[in-house]
Amino acid sequence: MSHYSVWSVLREGLRGQTGWDRAWRDPEPKSEYDVVIVGGGGHGLATAYYLAKNHGITNVAVVEKGWLGGGNTGRNTTIVRSNYVQPVSTQFYEHSVQLWENLSHDLNYNVMFSQRGQLGLFHTPAARDGQAKRVNTMRACGIDAELLNREQVQAMVPHLDYSGNARFPILGAVLQRRAGTARHDAVAWGFARAADRLGVDILQQTEVQGILREGGRVTGVETSRGTIRAKKVGVAVAGSTGHVMAMAGIERLPIESHKLQAFVSEPLKPLLDYVIGYGAPGAHFYISQSDKGGMVFGGDLDFYNSYAQRGNLPIVQDVAECAMAIMPCLGRVKLLRHWAGIMDMSMDGTHIMSKTPVEHLYMNAGWCSGGFKATPASGWHFADLIANDRPDDLTAAFSLDRFERGYVIDEKGMGPTPKLH
Amino acid sequence: MIRITCPFCGERDHSEFSYGGDATVAYPALDASVEDWNEAVYLRSNPRGPHKEYWHHLNGCRAWLIVERDTLTHEVGKVEFAHPGLRNAVRTSV
């Protein structure tokens, strides 16, 4: 496998691009691995990468039903930020942003992480107080955050609706300059290539159909390409967590599956330099512009349990109204595509990274609508959990039994109503 | 658009309704154990397939309904009142 560098680009340019290897192998499954990761999305691939890199465990397979990054990794709006208020979430997502900052070099693959800054708009004095608290929390945790007034926002993004009759008058915004976007496909591919180079087998088109157990302990997985035995199994299949965990006899979880839509417009000339988001009663919206020029945006969930990876029309209208309310200049832009991904909506809005009642079976789930930004830290900490068979200081808070113990991590204070997180 | 046939109003767009979650959840007695309450408040079967769920006909007759819907195909099956006794009580009082 060749190392990507300016020299390799020049060399291949001189010899007609004939020397590139495939980015990762397509091996036959071995009969046994030390660790099998179920799910070849960003989180599963990152877990395999950090198992190899941080813990020296290279006899690892990533088993994926479809193709790499075909689930939520390739369906999100690519936003990366760490502006949380619950202490453990703040630390976790900040660790993730720090990993993002060096990810392209670390993986030797350009994930196009662009720290263009994210503005969270607010529209009422009460919301300003809430966001001031957020800024203070972030700064107390050593994370960059600035509270901007209306004039400062207008100077940065002049084409929002600042008129006197705006549906959501803009009073100001929270700015996190280190936040931004990344190219989501490249994240899956970059982790896959880097893991493969360290010896991890990536098995696409391989569906897990059963989880093998003996005496309360996991012993492998049954797949569409035969039985694969494993000392440890990690499940990272957000969206289908219930379906896969049921194979291990864990039938009920603090998770509901909901779908979230995303949208992309026709390509435009440079229009929006930042990631912009806002939430107000009855409105929720976030938007950025891709490097290709498309406006990438989204809003609320479809609000009912679903495993269908396609969106429903009322939310299309809702999101379009949210867009027009804040950015009327989008009115004549044509929508290119819209799609949906299945979110693991947990009961407190925070992810679950935990041991399970089955020994040596680990779960990484419940990311709600915020899993993409977590990808590197998720892999880092999940690998640590699997390698050491115990949660590290940060991961312990995200355990599966926190609900029963009463230690929920409810970022928005919505209670056990998954569709509201 | 999902179409739900409200037993009172007839067939309507799902945008007239508000989703109320899993209708198979039964709350235990107030003095039930932590395990029982954990089961009711936090744990869900979350099936990929037929699902029994509450919908509130918020912008219609405002009745709470129990709807059988497939979470993979969105096909709607049987729809009935969540509180049929309440409806009878209203009828007899009029």
Coordinates of C-alpha atoms in Angstrom, one line a residue:
Chain A
M1 CA 0.0 0.0 0.0
S2 CA 1.5 3.3 -1.0
H3 CA 1.8 6.3 1.2
Y4 CA -0.2 9.3 0.0
S5 CA 2.0 12.4 -0.4
V6 CA 2.8 15.2 -2.7
W7 CA 5.6 13.0 -4.1
S8 CA 3.2 10.1 -4.9
V9 CA 0.9 12.5 -6.7
L10 CA 3.8 13.9 -8.7
R11 CA 5.2 10.4 -9.4
E12 CA 1.8 9.1 -10.6
G13 CA 1.3 12.2 -12.6
L14 CA 4.5 11.4 -14.5
R15 CA 3.6 7.8 -15.1
G16 CA -0.1 8.2 -16.2
Q17 CA -1.7 7.3 -12.8
T18 CA -0.9 3.7 -13.4
G19 CA 0.7 2.9 -10.0
W20 CA -2.1 3.5 -7.5
D21 CA -3.0 0.5 -5.3
R22 CA -6.6 -0.1 -4.2
A23 CA -7.1 1.8 -0.9
W24 CA -7.9 -1.4 1.1
R25 CA -7.9 -5.1 0.5
D26 CA -11.0 -7.3 0.0
P27 CA -9.9 -10.3 2.0
E28 CA -11.7 -13.6 2.6
P29 CA -12.9 -13.9 6.2
K30 CA -10.6 -15.8 8.5
S31 CA -12.2 -18.4 10.7
E32 CA -11.3 -16.6 13.9
Y33 CA -10.3 -13.1 15.0
D34 CA -9.4 -11.5 18.3
V35 CA -12.1 -8.8 17.8
V36 CA -15.0 -8.6 15.4
I37 CA -16.6 -5.2 14.9
V38 CA -20.1 -5.3 13.6
G39 CA -20.8 -2.3 11.4
G40 CA -18.5 -0.7 8.8
G41 CA -19.5 2.9 9.3
G42 CA -17.3 5.6 10.6
H43 CA -17.5 4.4 14.2
G44 CA -16.8 0.8 13.5
L45 CA -13.9 1.6 11.2
A46 CA -12.5 4.1 13.7
T47 CA -12.8 1.5 16.5
A48 CA -10.8 -1.0 14.4
Y49 CA -8.2 1.6 13.6
Y50 CA -7.6 2.6 17.2
L51 CA -7.6 -1.0 18.3
A52 CA -4.7 -1.6 16.0
K53 CA -3.0 1.8 16.5
N54 CA -3.4 2.4 20.3
H55 CA -3.7 -1.2 21.6
G56 CA -1.7 -3.2 19.1
I57 CA -4.7 -5.5 18.4
T58 CA -4.5 -6.1 14.7
N59 CA -6.3 -9.5 14.3
V60 CA -9.5 -7.6 13.8
A61 CA -12.4 -7.8 11.3
V62 CA -14.9 -5.2 10.5
V63 CA -18.1 -6.9 9.2
E64 CA -20.4 -4.8 7.1
K65 CA -23.7 -5.8 5.6
G66 CA -23.6 -3.3 2.7
W67 CA -20.8 -0.9 1.7
L68 CA -18.5 1.3 3.9
G69 CA -20.2 4.4 5.1
G70 CA -23.5 3.6 3.4
G71 CA -25.5 4.2 6.6
N72 CA -25.5 7.3 8.8
T73 CA -21.8 8.1 8.0
G74 CA -22.8 9.0 4.5
R75 CA -26.2 10.5 5.3
N76 CA -25.4 13.3 7.8
T77 CA -24.8 17.0 7.2
T78 CA -21.1 16.7 8.1
I79 CA -21.0 19.2 11.0
V80 CA -18.3 18.9 13.7
R81 CA -18.5 20.9 16.9
S82 CA -18.1 20.5 20.7
N83 CA -20.6 23.0 22.1
Y84 CA -22.2 20.8 24.7
V85 CA -23.1 21.7 28.3
Q86 CA -23.2 18.4 30.2
P87 CA -19.7 17.9 31.7
V88 CA -19.0 14.4 30.3
S89 CA -20.4 15.3 26.9
T90 CA -18.3 18.5 26.8
Q91 CA -15.1 16.5 27.4
F92 CA -16.0 13.7 25.0
Y93 CA -16.8 15.9 22.1
E94 CA -13.9 18.2 22.7
H95 CA -11.6 15.1 22.6
S96 CA -13.3 14.4 19.3
V97 CA -12.6 17.8 17.9
Q98 CA -9.0 17.5 18.9
L99 CA -8.7 14.2 17.1
W100 CA -10.4 15.8 14.1
E101 CA -7.8 18.5 14.0
N102 CA -5.0 16.1 13.2
L103 CA -7.1 13.3 11.5
S104 CA -6.0 13.8 7.9
H105 CA -2.3 13.6 8.9
D106 CA -2.9 10.7 11.3
L107 CA -4.8 8.7 8.7
N108 CA -2.7 9.8 5.7
Y109 CA -6.0 10.6 4.1
N110 CA -7.6 14.0 3.4
V111 CA -10.9 14.0 5.3
M112 CA -11.2 17.7 4.3
F113 CA -11.8 18.9 7.9
S114 CA -12.7 22.5 7.5
Q115 CA -12.7 24.6 10.7
R116 CA -14.9 27.3 9.2
G117 CA -16.7 28.1 12.5
Q118 CA -20.2 27.4 13.6
L119 CA -22.8 30.0 14.5
G120 CA -25.7 29.1 16.8
L121 CA -28.2 31.9 16.4
F122 CA -30.6 32.9 19.2
H123 CA -33.8 34.9 18.8
T124 CA -35.0 35.8 22.3
P125 CA -33.5 37.3 25.5
A126 CA -34.1 34.0 27.3
A127 CA -32.3 32.0 24.6
R128 CA -29.4 34.5 24.8
D129 CA -29.2 33.8 28.6
G130 CA -29.1 30.1 27.8
Q131 CA -26.4 30.5 25.2
A132 CA -24.4 32.7 27.5
K133 CA -24.4 29.9 29.9
R134 CA -23.3 27.5 27.2
V135 CA -20.4 29.9 26.3
N136 CA -19.3 30.0 29.9
T137 CA -19.5 26.2 30.3
M138 CA -17.4 25.7 27.2
R139 CA -14.8 28.3 28.2
A140 CA -14.6 26.9 31.7
C141 CA -13.8 23.5 30.0
G142 CA -11.1 25.2 27.9
I143 CA -13.1 25.1 24.7
D144 CA -13.2 28.1 22.4
A145 CA -16.6 30.0 22.4
E146 CA -17.7 33.5 21.8
L147 CA -21.0 35.3 22.3
L148 CA -21.7 37.6 19.4
N149 CA -24.3 40.4 19.2
R150 CA -26.5 41.1 16.3
E151 CA -24.1 43.5 14.6
Q152 CA -21.2 41.1 14.8
V153 CA -23.3 38.3 13.3
Q154 CA -24.5 40.7 10.5
A155 CA -20.9 41.6 9.7
M156 CA -20.0 37.9 9.3
V157 CA -23.1 36.7 7.5
P158 CA -24.8 39.7 5.9
H159 CA -27.5 37.8 3.9
L160 CA -29.6 36.4 6.8
D161 CA -33.0 38.0 7.5
Y162 CA -32.2 41.0 9.8
S163 CA -35.3 42.9 8.7
G164 CA -37.9 44.3 11.2
N165 CA -40.5 41.7 10.3
A166 CA -38.2 38.6 10.4
R167 CA -40.0 35.5 11.7
F168 CA -37.0 34.8 14.0
P169 CA -35.3 38.2 14.7
I170 CA -31.6 37.5 15.2
L171 CA -30.3 38.8 18.5
G172 CA -26.9 37.3 18.3
A173 CA -25.1 34.0 18.1
V174 CA -22.6 31.6 19.8
L175 CA -19.6 31.2 17.7
Q176 CA -17.2 28.2 18.0
R177 CA -14.4 29.0 15.5
R178 CA -12.9 25.5 15.7
A179 CA -16.1 23.9 14.7
G180 CA -16.7 23.1 11.0
T181 CA -17.4 20.3 8.5
A182 CA -15.6 17.3 7.1
R183 CA -16.2 15.2 4.1
H184 CA -18.1 12.3 5.5
D185 CA -17.3 9.6 2.8
A186 CA -13.6 10.4 3.2
V187 CA -13.9 9.8 6.9
A188 CA -15.1 6.2 6.3
W189 CA -12.6 5.6 3.6
G190 CA -9.7 7.2 5.5
F191 CA -10.3 5.1 8.6
A192 CA -10.8 2.0 6.4
R193 CA -7.5 2.5 4.6
A194 CA -5.6 3.3 7.7
A195 CA -7.0 0.3 9.6
D196 CA -6.4 -2.0 6.6
R197 CA -2.7 -0.9 6.5
L198 CA -2.4 -2.0 10.1
G199 CA -3.7 -5.4 9.3
V200 CA -7.5 -5.1 9.9
D201 CA -9.7 -7.2 7.6
I202 CA -12.6 -5.2 6.2
L203 CA -15.4 -7.5 5.1
Q204 CA -18.1 -5.8 3.0
Q205 CA -21.2 -7.4 1.8
T206 CA -21.1 -9.6 4.9
E207 CA -24.3 -9.6 6.9
V208 CA -24.2 -10.6 10.6
Q209 CA -27.2 -13.0 11.1
G210 CA -26.5 -14.2 14.5
I211 CA -24.3 -13.6 17.6
L212 CA -22.8 -16.8 19.0
R213 CA -22.7 -17.3 22.7
E214 CA -21.6 -20.0 25.1
G215 CA -22.3 -19.8 28.8
G216 CA -23.1 -16.1 28.8
R217 CA -20.0 -15.2 26.8
V218 CA -19.8 -14.2 23.2
T219 CA -17.8 -16.6 20.9
G220 CA -18.3 -15.1 17.5
V221 CA -20.8 -14.2 14.8
E222 CA -22.8 -16.1 12.2
T223 CA -22.6 -14.2 8.9
S224 CA -23.8 -14.6 5.3
R225 CA -20.2 -15.7 4.5
G226 CA -20.0 -18.3 7.2
T227 CA -19.2 -18.5 10.9
I228 CA -16.5 -16.2 12.3
R229 CA -15.3 -16.9 15.8
A230 CA -14.1 -14.1 17.9
K231 CA -12.8 -13.5 21.4
K232 CA -14.6 -10.2 21.6
V233 CA -17.4 -8.6 19.6
G234 CA -18.2 -4.8 19.4
V235 CA -21.4 -3.7 17.9
A236 CA -21.4 -0.2 16.2
V237 CA -24.6 -0.3 14.1
A238 CA -26.5 2.9 15.1
G239 CA -29.9 2.8 13.5
S240 CA -30.1 -1.0 13.7
T241 CA -28.9 -1.5 17.2
G242 CA -32.1 -3.1 18.5
H243 CA -32.1 -5.5 15.5
V244 CA -28.5 -6.7 16.1
M245 CA -28.6 -6.7 19.9
A246 CA -31.7 -8.9 19.8
M247 CA -29.5 -11.6 18.1
A248 CA -27.6 -11.7 21.4
G249 CA -30.8 -12.0 23.4
I250 CA -30.9 -8.4 24.5
E251 CA -34.4 -7.6 23.3
R252 CA -35.2 -4.3 25.0
L253 CA -33.0 -1.2 25.0
P254 CA -33.4 2.5 26.0
I255 CA -33.4 3.4 22.3
E256 CA -36.0 4.2 19.6
S257 CA -35.2 4.3 15.9
H258 CA -36.3 7.5 14.2
K259 CA -35.4 8.9 10.8
L260 CA -33.7 12.2 10.1
Q261 CA -33.7 13.8 6.8
A262 CA -30.9 15.8 5.1
F263 CA -31.0 17.9 2.0
V264 CA -28.6 19.3 -0.6
S265 CA -29.3 22.0 -3.2
E266 CA -27.9 22.5 -6.6
P267 CA -24.3 23.9 -6.5
L268 CA -24.0 27.7 -6.0
K269 CA -21.1 30.1 -6.0
P270 CA -19.6 30.7 -2.6
L271 CA -22.5 32.0 -0.4
L272 CA -22.0 30.8 3.2
D273 CA -18.6 30.8 4.9
Y274 CA -19.8 29.3 8.2
V275 CA -22.0 26.6 9.6
I276 CA -25.2 28.2 10.8
G277 CA -27.8 26.6 13.0
Y278 CA -30.8 27.8 15.0
G279 CA -33.5 26.4 17.2
A280 CA -36.7 28.1 18.3
P281 CA -40.1 26.8 19.3
G282 CA -41.4 25.1 16.2
A283 CA -38.2 25.5 14.2
H284 CA -34.9 23.7 14.0
F285 CA -32.4 24.2 11.2
Y286 CA -28.7 23.9 10.3
I287 CA -26.9 24.7 7.1
S288 CA -23.5 24.9 5.5
Q289 CA -22.1 25.0 2.0
S290 CA -20.1 22.1 0.7
D291 CA -16.9 22.5 -1.2
K292 CA -18.8 21.6 -4.4
G293 CA -21.2 24.5 -3.7
G294 CA -24.3 22.6 -2.6
M295 CA -26.2 24.0 0.3
V296 CA -26.3 21.1 2.8
F297 CA -29.0 21.4 5.4
G298 CA -31.4 19.7 7.7
G299 CA -33.9 20.1 10.5
D300 CA -36.0 18.0 12.8
L301 CA -36.7 14.3 12.9
D302 CA -39.8 12.9 11.2
F303 CA -41.0 12.3 14.8
Y304 CA -42.2 8.7 14.6
N305 CA -40.5 5.4 15.0
S306 CA -39.1 4.3 11.6
Y307 CA -36.5 2.1 10.0
A308 CA -37.3 3.4 6.5
Q309 CA -34.2 5.2 5.0
R310 CA -36.4 7.7 3.2
G311 CA -37.9 11.0 4.3
N312 CA -41.6 12.0 4.5
L313 CA -43.0 15.2 2.9
P314 CA -44.2 17.2 5.9
I315 CA -40.6 17.6 7.1
V316 CA -39.5 18.7 3.7
Q317 CA -42.0 21.6 3.9
D318 CA -41.0 22.3 7.5
V319 CA -37.3 22.4 6.7
A320 CA -37.9 24.6 3.7
E321 CA -39.9 27.0 5.8
C322 CA -37.1 27.1 8.4
A323 CA -34.6 27.9 5.6
M324 CA -36.8 30.7 4.3
A325 CA -37.4 32.1 7.7
I326 CA -33.7 32.7 8.3
M327 CA -32.1 32.9 4.8
P328 CA -34.7 34.2 2.3
C329 CA -32.1 34.4 -0.5
L330 CA -32.5 30.6 -0.8
G331 CA -36.0 30.9 -2.0
R332 CA -35.3 30.2 -5.7
V333 CA -32.5 27.6 -5.1
K334 CA -33.4 24.2 -6.5
L335 CA -33.3 21.2 -4.2
L336 CA -31.1 18.5 -5.7
R337 CA -31.6 15.5 -3.3
H338 CA -33.0 14.6 0.0
W339 CA -32.6 11.4 1.9
A340 CA -33.0 10.0 5.4
G341 CA -30.9 8.0 7.9
I342 CA -32.0 6.0 10.9
M343 CA -31.0 7.5 14.2
D344 CA -30.7 5.5 17.4
M345 CA -32.6 8.0 19.6
S346 CA -31.7 7.2 23.1
M347 CA -33.9 7.9 26.1
D348 CA -31.7 10.8 27.4
G349 CA -30.3 12.1 24.1
T350 CA -26.8 10.8 24.9
H351 CA -25.0 7.8 23.4
I352 CA -24.4 4.5 25.0
M353 CA -20.9 3.0 25.0
S354 CA -20.9 0.1 27.3
K355 CA -20.3 -3.5 28.3
T356 CA -23.4 -5.6 28.0
P357 CA -25.0 -8.4 30.0
V358 CA -23.2 -10.8 27.6
E359 CA -19.5 -11.1 28.5
H360 CA -17.1 -9.7 25.9
L361 CA -19.9 -8.2 23.8
Y362 CA -19.8 -4.4 23.7
M363 CA -22.2 -1.9 22.3
N364 CA -21.7 1.5 20.8
A365 CA -25.1 3.0 20.1
G366 CA -27.7 5.7 20.8
W367 CA -25.9 8.6 19.1
C368 CA -29.2 10.3 18.3
S369 CA -28.6 12.9 15.5
G370 CA -25.0 13.7 16.6
G371 CA -22.9 10.7 15.8
F372 CA -20.8 12.0 12.9
K373 CA -18.9 14.6 14.9
A374 CA -18.1 11.9 17.5
T375 CA -16.6 9.5 15.0
P376 CA -12.9 9.7 16.0
A377 CA -13.5 9.9 19.8
S378 CA -16.1 7.1 19.5
G379 CA -13.6 4.8 17.9
W380 CA -10.8 5.9 20.4
H381 CA -12.9 5.2 23.5
F382 CA -14.7 2.1 22.2
A383 CA -11.4 0.6 21.2
D384 CA -10.2 1.2 24.7
L385 CA -13.3 -0.3 26.2
I386 CA -12.9 -3.5 24.1
A387 CA -9.2 -3.8 24.6
N388 CA -9.3 -3.4 28.3
D389 CA -12.7 -4.9 29.0
R390 CA -13.5 -1.9 31.3
P391 CA -14.7 1.6 30.6
D392 CA -12.2 4.5 30.9
D393 CA -13.0 7.4 33.1
L394 CA -14.9 9.2 30.4
T395 CA -16.7 6.2 29.0
A396 CA -18.0 5.0 32.4
A397 CA -20.7 7.7 32.4
F398 CA -22.1 6.4 29.1
S399 CA -22.9 2.9 30.4
L400 CA -26.1 1.0 29.5
D401 CA -27.2 0.8 33.1
R402 CA -27.1 4.6 33.8
F403 CA -30.9 4.8 33.2
E404 CA -31.7 2.2 35.8
R405 CA -29.3 3.9 38.2
G406 CA -30.8 7.3 37.6
Y407 CA -27.6 8.9 36.1
V408 CA -29.1 10.0 32.8
I409 CA -27.2 12.6 30.7
D410 CA -30.0 14.7 29.4
E411 CA -28.3 17.5 27.4
K412 CA -31.6 19.3 26.5
G413 CA -33.6 18.3 29.6
M414 CA -36.3 16.7 27.6
G415 CA -36.9 13.6 29.7
P416 CA -37.4 10.0 28.3
T417 CA -39.0 11.1 25.1
P418 CA -36.6 10.0 22.3
K419 CA -38.1 12.1 19.5
L420 CA -37.5 15.3 21.4
H421 CA -33.7 14.9 21.9
Chain B
M1 CA -47.4 11.1 3.7
I2 CA -48.9 8.5 6.0
R3 CA -52.7 8.3 6.0
I4 CA -54.3 7.4 9.3
T5 CA -58.0 6.5 9.4
C6 CA -59.3 8.1 12.6
P7 CA -62.3 6.2 13.8
F8 CA -64.1 9.5 14.4
C9 CA -62.9 11.8 11.6
G10 CA -62.0 9.4 8.8
E11 CA -58.8 9.1 6.7
R12 CA -56.4 12.0 7.4
D13 CA -52.8 13.0 6.7
H14 CA -50.4 12.1 9.5
S15 CA -49.4 15.7 9.8
E16 CA -52.7 16.3 11.6
F17 CA -51.5 13.9 14.3
S18 CA -48.9 14.1 17.0
Y19 CA -46.9 10.9 17.7
G20 CA -47.2 9.4 21.2
G21 CA -44.8 6.5 21.1
D22 CA -45.0 2.8 22.0
A23 CA -48.5 1.8 23.0
T24 CA -47.5 -1.5 24.6
V25 CA -45.9 0.2 27.6
A26 CA -47.9 -0.4 30.8
Y27 CA -47.0 1.7 33.8
P28 CA -46.7 -0.3 37.0
A29 CA -48.1 0.6 40.4
L30 CA -46.5 3.6 42.1
D31 CA -44.8 1.4 44.7
A32 CA -43.5 -1.1 42.1
S33 CA -39.8 -1.9 42.0
V34 CA -37.1 0.2 40.3
E35 CA -36.7 -2.6 37.8
D36 CA -40.3 -2.5 36.8
W37 CA -40.2 1.3 36.5
N38 CA -37.0 1.2 34.5
E39 CA -38.7 -1.3 32.2
A40 CA -41.7 1.1 31.7
V41 CA -39.9 4.4 31.5
Y42 CA -36.8 3.6 29.6
L43 CA -36.8 0.2 27.8
R44 CA -38.5 -0.3 24.4
S45 CA -38.7 -3.3 22.0
N46 CA -38.3 -0.8 19.1
P47 CA -39.3 -3.4 16.5
R48 CA -38.3 -3.3 12.8
G49 CA -41.8 -4.2 11.5
P50 CA -45.3 -4.1 13.1
H51 CA -45.5 -1.6 15.9
K52 CA -48.4 -0.6 18.1
E53 CA -48.2 3.1 18.9
Y54 CA -50.1 6.1 20.2
W55 CA -51.1 8.9 17.9
H56 CA -53.0 12.0 19.1
H57 CA -55.3 13.5 16.6
L58 CA -54.2 17.0 17.7
N59 CA -55.5 19.0 14.7
G60 CA -58.7 16.9 14.5
C61 CA -61.0 15.4 17.1
R62 CA -58.1 15.4 19.7
A63 CA -58.7 11.7 20.5
W64 CA -55.8 9.5 21.4
L65 CA -55.6 6.6 19.1
I66 CA -53.8 3.2 19.1
V67 CA -52.4 2.6 15.6
E68 CA -50.8 -0.5 14.2
R69 CA -48.1 0.6 11.8
D70 CA -45.1 -1.1 10.2
T71 CA -41.9 0.8 11.0
L72 CA -40.2 -0.4 7.9
T73 CA -42.9 0.1 5.3
H74 CA -45.1 2.7 7.1
E75 CA -48.2 0.6 6.2
V76 CA -51.0 1.4 8.6
G77 CA -53.2 -1.4 9.9
K78 CA -55.8 -1.4 12.6
V79 CA -56.7 2.0 14.2
E80 CA -58.7 2.2 17.4
F81 CA -59.5 4.6 20.2
A82 CA -57.0 4.5 23.1
H83 CA -59.7 5.1 25.6
P84 CA -62.9 3.5 24.2
G85 CA -64.6 3.7 27.7
L86 CA -64.1 7.5 27.7
R87 CA -66.0 7.8 24.5
N88 CA -68.9 5.8 25.9
A89 CA -68.9 8.0 29.0
V90 CA -69.1 11.1 26.9
R91 CA -72.0 9.6 24.8
T92 CA -74.1 8.6 27.8
S93 CA -73.6 12.0 29.4
V94 CA -74.9 13.9 26.3

